[in-house]
Coordinates of C-alpha atoms and ligand atoms in Angstrom, one line a residue:
M1 CA 1.6 -34.7 -5.9
I2 CA 3.5 -31.8 -4.4
Y3 CA 2.2 -28.6 -6.0
L4 CA 4.7 -25.8 -5.9
D5 CA 3.3 -23.5 -8.5
N6 CA 0.9 -21.5 -6.3
A7 CA 1.8 -18.2 -8.0
A8 CA 0.3 -19.5 -11.2
T9 CA -3.0 -20.5 -9.5
T10 CA -4.2 -21.9 -6.2
K11 CA -6.7 -24.6 -5.3
M12 CA -10.1 -23.1 -4.5
F13 CA -11.4 -23.3 -0.9
K14 CA -14.2 -25.9 -0.7
G15 CA -16.4 -23.3 1.0
A16 CA -15.9 -20.9 -1.9
V17 CA -17.1 -23.6 -4.3
A18 CA -20.2 -24.0 -2.0
V19 CA -20.8 -20.2 -2.2
Y20 CA -20.5 -20.3 -5.9
E21 CA -23.0 -23.1 -6.1
K22 CA -25.5 -21.1 -4.0
Y23 CA -25.3 -18.1 -6.3
A24 CA -25.4 -20.3 -9.4
C25 CA -28.3 -22.5 -8.5
Q26 CA -30.4 -20.9 -5.8
T27 CA -30.0 -17.1 -5.6
F28 CA -29.0 -17.0 -9.3
F29 CA -30.8 -13.7 -10.1
N30 CA -29.3 -10.9 -12.2
P31 CA -28.2 -8.2 -9.8
S32 CA -29.5 -5.5 -12.3
A33 CA -33.1 -6.8 -12.2
G34 CA -35.7 -4.9 -10.3
Y35 CA -37.4 -7.5 -8.1
D36 CA -36.5 -8.0 -4.4
E37 CA -34.5 -11.3 -5.0
A38 CA -32.3 -9.5 -7.5
I39 CA -31.9 -6.4 -5.3
K40 CA -30.7 -8.7 -2.5
V41 CA -28.1 -10.2 -4.9
S42 CA -27.0 -6.7 -5.8
K43 CA -26.6 -5.9 -2.1
D44 CA -24.6 -9.1 -1.6
I45 CA -22.1 -8.2 -4.3
D46 CA -21.8 -4.7 -2.7
E47 CA -20.8 -6.5 0.5
A48 CA -18.1 -8.3 -1.4
R49 CA -16.9 -4.8 -2.6
E50 CA -16.7 -3.7 1.0
K51 CA -14.6 -6.7 1.9
I52 CA -12.0 -5.7 -0.7
L53 CA -11.9 -2.1 0.5
K54 CA -11.6 -3.2 4.1
K55 CA -8.8 -5.7 3.3
L56 CA -6.9 -3.0 1.4
G57 CA -7.6 -0.4 4.1
V58 CA -8.9 2.2 1.7
K59 CA -11.9 4.2 0.7
G60 CA -13.1 4.4 -2.9
S61 CA -14.7 2.1 -5.5
V62 CA -14.3 -1.5 -6.6
I63 CA -15.0 -2.6 -10.2
F64 CA -15.5 -6.3 -10.6
T65 CA -13.8 -7.8 -13.6
S66 CA -13.0 -11.1 -15.2
G67 CA -9.6 -11.1 -13.6
A68 CA -6.4 -9.2 -13.3
T69 CA -5.8 -9.0 -17.1
E70 CA -9.0 -7.1 -17.5
S71 CA -8.4 -5.0 -14.4
N72 CA -5.0 -4.0 -15.8
N73 CA -6.4 -3.2 -19.2
I74 CA -9.2 -1.0 -17.7
A75 CA -6.7 0.8 -15.4
I76 CA -4.2 1.6 -18.1
F77 CA -6.4 2.2 -21.2
G78 CA -9.0 3.9 -19.0
S79 CA -6.4 6.4 -17.7
K80 CA -5.0 7.5 -21.1
R81 CA -5.8 11.0 -22.3
N82 CA -5.1 12.8 -25.5
G83 CA -2.2 15.3 -25.6
K84 CA 1.4 15.1 -24.7
W85 CA 1.1 12.8 -21.7
E86 CA 3.6 10.2 -20.7
Y87 CA 3.1 6.7 -19.3
V88 CA 5.6 4.9 -17.1
F89 CA 5.9 1.2 -16.5
S90 CA 8.6 -1.1 -15.2
E91 CA 10.4 -3.8 -17.2
G92 CA 9.2 -6.3 -14.6
E93 CA 5.5 -6.1 -15.3
H94 CA 3.3 -9.1 -16.0
P95 CA 2.3 -9.3 -19.7
S96 CA -1.2 -8.1 -18.8
V97 CA 0.5 -4.7 -18.1
Y98 CA 3.6 -4.9 -20.3
N99 CA 1.7 -5.7 -23.5
V100 CA -0.8 -3.0 -22.8
A101 CA 2.1 -0.6 -22.4
K102 CA 3.5 -1.9 -25.7
E103 CA 0.1 -1.3 -27.4
L104 CA 0.0 2.3 -26.1
E105 CA 3.4 2.8 -27.5
S106 CA 2.4 1.4 -30.9
Q107 CA -0.6 3.8 -30.9
G108 CA 1.9 6.7 -30.6
Y109 CA 1.7 7.5 -26.9
I110 CA 5.0 8.3 -25.1
V111 CA 5.8 5.3 -23.0
H112 CA 8.8 4.7 -20.7
F113 CA 10.1 1.5 -19.3
I114 CA 12.0 1.6 -16.0
G115 CA 14.7 -1.1 -15.5
L116 CA 15.0 -3.4 -12.5
R117 CA 17.7 -3.6 -9.9
K118 CA 19.6 -6.8 -9.3
D119 CA 17.2 -7.6 -6.5
G120 CA 14.2 -7.4 -8.8
Q121 CA 12.8 -4.1 -7.5
V122 CA 12.1 -1.2 -9.7
D123 CA 15.2 1.0 -10.2
Y124 CA 14.0 4.0 -8.1
D125 CA 16.8 6.3 -9.4
Q126 CA 15.7 5.7 -13.0
L127 CA 12.1 6.3 -12.0
L128 CA 13.1 9.6 -10.3
N129 CA 14.9 10.8 -13.5
C130 CA 12.0 9.7 -15.7
L131 CA 9.0 11.3 -14.0
N132 CA 8.0 14.9 -14.9
E133 CA 5.0 17.1 -15.0
R134 CA 3.7 15.4 -18.2
T135 CA 3.6 12.0 -16.5
R136 CA 0.0 10.8 -16.5
L137 CA 0.4 7.3 -15.2
I138 CA 2.9 5.2 -13.3
S139 CA 2.2 1.5 -13.3
T140 CA 4.3 -0.9 -11.2
M141 CA 3.5 -4.2 -9.7
H142 CA 3.5 -4.8 -5.9
V143 CA 5.1 -8.2 -5.8
S144 CA 6.9 -9.8 -8.8
N145 CA 5.2 -13.0 -10.0
E146 CA 8.6 -14.1 -11.3
T147 CA 11.0 -13.4 -8.4
G148 CA 8.9 -12.4 -5.4
A149 CA 10.6 -9.0 -5.3
I150 CA 8.5 -6.5 -3.3
N151 CA 8.5 -3.0 -4.7
N152 CA 8.7 -0.1 -2.3
L153 CA 5.4 1.5 -3.0
K154 CA 5.9 4.1 -0.3
L155 CA 9.1 5.3 -2.0
I156 CA 7.5 5.3 -5.5
D157 CA 4.7 7.4 -4.1
E158 CA 7.2 9.8 -2.5
I159 CA 9.0 10.2 -5.9
R160 CA 5.6 10.7 -7.6
Q161 CA 4.7 13.4 -5.0
Q162 CA 8.0 15.1 -5.7
K163 CA 8.0 15.0 -9.5
C164 CA 4.4 14.7 -10.7
P165 CA 1.8 14.9 -7.9
K166 CA -1.1 14.7 -10.3
A167 CA 0.0 11.5 -12.0
L168 CA -2.0 8.4 -11.3
F169 CA -0.4 5.5 -9.6
H170 CA -1.6 2.0 -10.7
V171 CA -0.3 -1.1 -8.9
D172 CA -0.8 -4.7 -10.0
G173 CA -1.3 -6.3 -6.6
V174 CA -2.1 -9.8 -7.8
Q175 CA 0.8 -11.5 -5.9
A176 CA 0.4 -9.3 -2.8
F177 CA -3.3 -9.2 -2.0
C178 CA -4.3 -11.5 0.9
K179 CA -0.6 -12.6 1.0
L180 CA 1.1 -9.7 2.6
E181 CA -0.1 -7.5 5.4
Y182 CA -0.3 -3.8 4.3
N183 CA -2.5 -0.8 4.3
L184 CA -2.8 0.6 0.7
S185 CA -3.8 4.0 2.0
E186 CA -0.2 4.6 3.1
Y187 CA 0.9 4.5 -0.5
N188 CA -1.7 6.8 -2.1
V189 CA -2.4 4.3 -4.8
D190 CA -5.1 5.3 -7.3
L191 CA -5.8 2.0 -9.0
Y192 CA -5.1 -1.5 -7.6
T193 CA -5.6 -4.8 -9.4
I194 CA -6.5 -8.1 -7.7
S195 CA -7.3 -11.6 -9.0
A196 CA -9.3 -14.2 -7.0
H197 CA -7.6 -17.4 -8.2
K198 CA -4.3 -16.4 -6.5
F199 CA -5.8 -16.6 -3.0
C200 CA -8.0 -19.7 -3.2
G201 CA -10.9 -18.1 -5.0
P202 CA -12.2 -19.0 -8.5
K203 CA -10.5 -18.3 -11.8
G204 CA -12.0 -15.7 -14.1
V205 CA -12.9 -13.1 -11.5
G206 CA -11.0 -10.2 -10.1
A207 CA -11.4 -6.5 -9.3
L208 CA -9.9 -3.1 -9.8
Y209 CA -9.8 -0.7 -6.9
V210 CA -10.3 2.9 -8.0
K211 CA -9.7 5.7 -5.6
N212 CA -11.5 8.3 -7.6
T213 CA -13.6 7.2 -10.6
S214 CA -13.4 10.7 -12.2
S215 CA -9.8 9.7 -13.2
L216 CA -11.0 6.8 -15.3
K217 CA -12.9 6.5 -18.6
N218 CA -14.7 3.3 -19.6
I219 CA -13.0 1.3 -22.4
T220 CA -15.9 -0.9 -23.2
F221 CA -19.6 0.0 -23.8
G222 CA -22.8 -1.8 -22.8
G223 CA -25.4 -1.9 -20.2
G224 CA -23.6 0.3 -17.7
Q225 CA -22.9 -2.3 -14.9
E226 CA -20.1 -1.6 -12.5
G227 CA -20.7 2.2 -12.7
G228 CA -20.3 1.9 -16.5
Y229 CA -16.6 0.9 -16.2
R230 CA -17.3 -2.8 -16.9
S231 CA -20.5 -3.4 -18.6
G232 CA -21.9 -6.9 -18.7
T233 CA -23.8 -9.0 -16.1
E234 CA -21.5 -9.6 -13.1
N235 CA -20.1 -13.0 -12.4
V236 CA -22.1 -13.1 -9.2
G237 CA -21.0 -16.6 -8.1
G238 CA -17.4 -15.8 -8.7
I239 CA -17.6 -12.5 -6.9
M240 CA -19.3 -14.0 -3.9
A241 CA -16.7 -16.9 -3.9
M242 CA -14.0 -14.3 -4.0
G243 CA -15.5 -12.6 -1.0
Y244 CA -15.5 -15.9 0.8
A245 CA -11.8 -16.4 0.0
I246 CA -11.0 -13.0 1.4
D247 CA -12.8 -13.8 4.6
N248 CA -11.1 -17.2 5.0
Y249 CA -7.6 -16.5 3.8
D250 CA -5.7 -16.0 7.0
T251 CA -3.0 -13.6 5.8
Q252 CA -0.9 -13.6 8.9
A253 CA -1.0 -17.3 9.6
N254 CA -0.2 -18.2 6.0
Y255 CA 2.6 -15.7 5.9
I256 CA 4.3 -17.3 8.9
K257 CA 3.8 -20.8 7.4
V258 CA 5.2 -20.0 4.0
E259 CA 8.1 -18.1 5.5
K260 CA 9.1 -21.4 7.3
L261 CA 8.4 -23.4 4.1
K262 CA 10.6 -21.2 2.0
E263 CA 13.4 -21.3 4.6
E264 CA 13.4 -25.1 4.8
F265 CA 13.3 -25.4 1.0
V266 CA 16.2 -22.9 0.6
K267 CA 18.2 -24.9 3.3
E268 CA 17.8 -28.0 1.2
V269 CA 18.7 -26.5 -2.2
S270 CA 21.5 -24.3 -1.0
K271 CA 23.5 -27.4 -0.2
D272 CA 24.2 -27.5 -3.9
L273 CA 26.5 -24.6 -4.8
K274 CA 25.5 -24.7 -8.5
I275 CA 22.0 -23.5 -7.6
T276 CA 21.6 -19.7 -7.3
I277 CA 18.8 -18.4 -5.1
L278 CA 17.2 -15.2 -6.2
E279 CA 16.8 -12.5 -3.6
G280 CA 13.0 -12.0 -3.9
E281 CA 11.5 -10.9 -0.6
S282 CA 8.0 -12.4 -0.6
P283 CA 8.0 -15.7 1.2
Y284 CA 5.5 -17.0 -1.3
I285 CA 7.8 -17.0 -4.3
L286 CA 11.3 -18.3 -4.8
G287 CA 13.3 -18.0 -8.0
L288 CA 16.2 -20.4 -8.7
N289 CA 18.9 -20.6 -11.4
L290 CA 20.2 -24.1 -11.9
Q291 CA 23.5 -23.7 -13.6
G292 CA 23.9 -25.4 -16.9
V293 CA 20.5 -27.1 -17.1
N294 CA 17.4 -25.8 -18.9
G295 CA 14.6 -24.9 -16.5
E296 CA 12.1 -26.6 -18.7
T297 CA 14.1 -29.9 -18.5
I298 CA 14.1 -29.7 -14.7
M299 CA 10.4 -28.8 -14.6
R300 CA 9.6 -31.9 -16.7
A301 CA 11.9 -34.2 -14.7
L302 CA 10.3 -33.0 -11.4
Q303 CA 6.9 -33.6 -12.9
D304 CA 7.8 -37.2 -13.4
E305 CA 8.6 -37.3 -9.7
G306 CA 5.1 -35.8 -8.9
I307 CA 6.4 -32.3 -8.1
L308 CA 5.0 -29.4 -10.0
V309 CA 7.1 -26.2 -10.3
G310 CA 6.9 -23.2 -12.6
I311 CA 9.3 -21.8 -15.1
G312 CA 8.2 -18.2 -14.9
S313 CA 4.8 -16.7 -15.5
A314 CA 2.4 -19.4 -16.7
C315 CA 1.0 -16.8 -19.2
S316 CA 4.4 -16.5 -20.9
T317 CA 6.0 -19.9 -20.6
K318 CA 5.9 -20.3 -24.3
K319 CA 8.0 -17.2 -25.0
A320 CA 11.7 -17.4 -25.4
G321 CA 13.9 -15.7 -22.9
N322 CA 12.7 -13.7 -19.9
R323 CA 12.4 -9.9 -20.0
V324 CA 12.2 -9.7 -16.2
L325 CA 15.4 -11.6 -15.5
N326 CA 17.1 -9.9 -18.4
S327 CA 16.3 -6.5 -16.9
M328 CA 17.8 -7.7 -13.5
G329 CA 21.1 -8.3 -15.3
Y330 CA 21.0 -12.1 -15.7
D331 CA 22.6 -13.5 -18.9
I332 CA 20.8 -15.8 -21.3
N333 CA 22.2 -19.0 -19.7
Q334 CA 21.0 -18.0 -16.3
I335 CA 17.6 -17.1 -17.7
K336 CA 17.3 -20.5 -19.5
S337 CA 18.1 -22.3 -16.2
H338 CA 15.5 -20.5 -14.2
I339 CA 12.6 -22.1 -12.3
R340 CA 10.1 -20.7 -9.9
I341 CA 8.9 -22.3 -6.7
S342 CA 5.8 -20.9 -5.1
F343 CA 4.3 -21.9 -1.8
I344 CA 0.9 -21.9 0.0
G345 CA 0.2 -22.3 3.7
D346 CA -1.4 -25.8 3.5
L347 CA 1.8 -27.4 2.3
K348 CA 3.6 -29.5 4.9
V349 CA 7.2 -28.8 5.9
E350 CA 8.2 -32.4 5.2
E351 CA 6.7 -32.2 1.7
V352 CA 8.7 -29.1 0.9
K353 CA 11.9 -30.5 2.3
D354 CA 11.4 -33.7 0.2
A355 CA 10.8 -31.6 -2.9
G356 CA 14.0 -29.6 -2.2
K357 CA 16.0 -32.9 -1.9
K358 CA 14.4 -34.3 -5.0
L359 CA 15.2 -31.1 -6.9
V360 CA 18.9 -31.3 -6.0
E361 CA 18.9 -35.1 -6.9
V362 CA 17.1 -34.6 -10.3
Y363 CA 19.3 -31.6 -11.1
N364 CA 22.5 -33.4 -10.5
R365 CA 21.4 -36.4 -12.5
I366 CA 20.8 -34.1 -15.5
W367 CA 23.9 -32.1 -14.8
E368 CA 26.1 -35.2 -15.0
N369 CA 24.8 -35.7 -18.6
V370 CA 25.2 -32.1 -19.8
K371 CA 28.3 -30.9 -18.1
Ligands
PMP401 N1 -0.6 -9.9 -12.8 C1 0.2 -10.7 -12.2 C2 1.3 -10.2 -11.3 C3 0.0 -12.1 -12.2 O1 0.8 -13.0 -11.6 C4 -1.1 -12.6 -13.0 C5 -1.3 -14.1 -13.1 N2 -0.2 -14.8 -13.6 C6 -1.9 -11.7 -13.7 C7 -1.6 -10.3 -13.6 C8 -3.0 -12.1 -14.6 O2 -4.1 -12.6 -13.8 P1 -5.4 -13.2 -14.4 O3 -5.1 -14.6 -14.6 O4 -6.4 -13.0 -13.3 O5 -5.8 -12.4 -15.6

């Protein structure tokens, strides 16, 4: 099997599974308990917090969560305030941000959606025109899970400083963390979301970085764990396995490898002029439009050949159309013919080249029947 859907999830590091097992079966203590064994566990998860801060290059707090969906909910609902505040999102957001924005809107809050440019990045001119002194929160993703577009966080921060320096800046960093080399402190981000299963850690665990906790209110209530921002006993095994994945995911080496993989794959598929390659900058993600053929049909045909690809965000594959591509100016036929290829460093160049060849072959077979 050639797995090319690594933006949906990644295979866990074996070492991360071993770490999980240790904290599940040996040092399984509740970190909130008072005896020394539990205090040691509490210190261990604090070390995992430090790993996240260090990798991001920032100072502040880390709240452990059940994944990016929860982190995004805490960041957005936790930032809202009464009064005439405005909340700004992009059209390109993952449903775990976009649907929270829609919910805010339905509750009567003033919500703006910024469109995307043809290259998938946020339309910075629209953003400039939208922000004002009533803006409470700007929430944009770092790397698009659909297209691999990388938003210019430095520019967004500059626009914010110019128009609404007090507004909070939340970034969904799920497809960027561990995968790109950056220093978050350069962008003055207030809230940053990560999810372990995108970088070879376990599913169901993630974190929210918070620069200044006084900007945030808790949205759930309970025992007061995670500074009160996320009550409930921490997923210790998951957190420690995530820490292991951070330590063992070689960002630079993987980046160089996936750059090569993407290049080779693009070389293969661009031999067919009916295939449009989307511009996304991240080497991890490649969007393709396959003229005249439904993306789902291609996905299924490739599956029969032992190649697994995505047709957009796994969380929204059942939804008709695609809001993100629509915002980038693609028409409904292009949207229907979209597939997503996403790489990881342990793939072999030959595998990826074979997959590219197979894609062209499968596509043309189907094309002959539909044209
Ligand atoms: N944001 C982005 C950009 C994503 O790609 C995903 C996963 N598809 C999520 C949020 C949701 O992550 P999780 O599965 O950890 O809730």
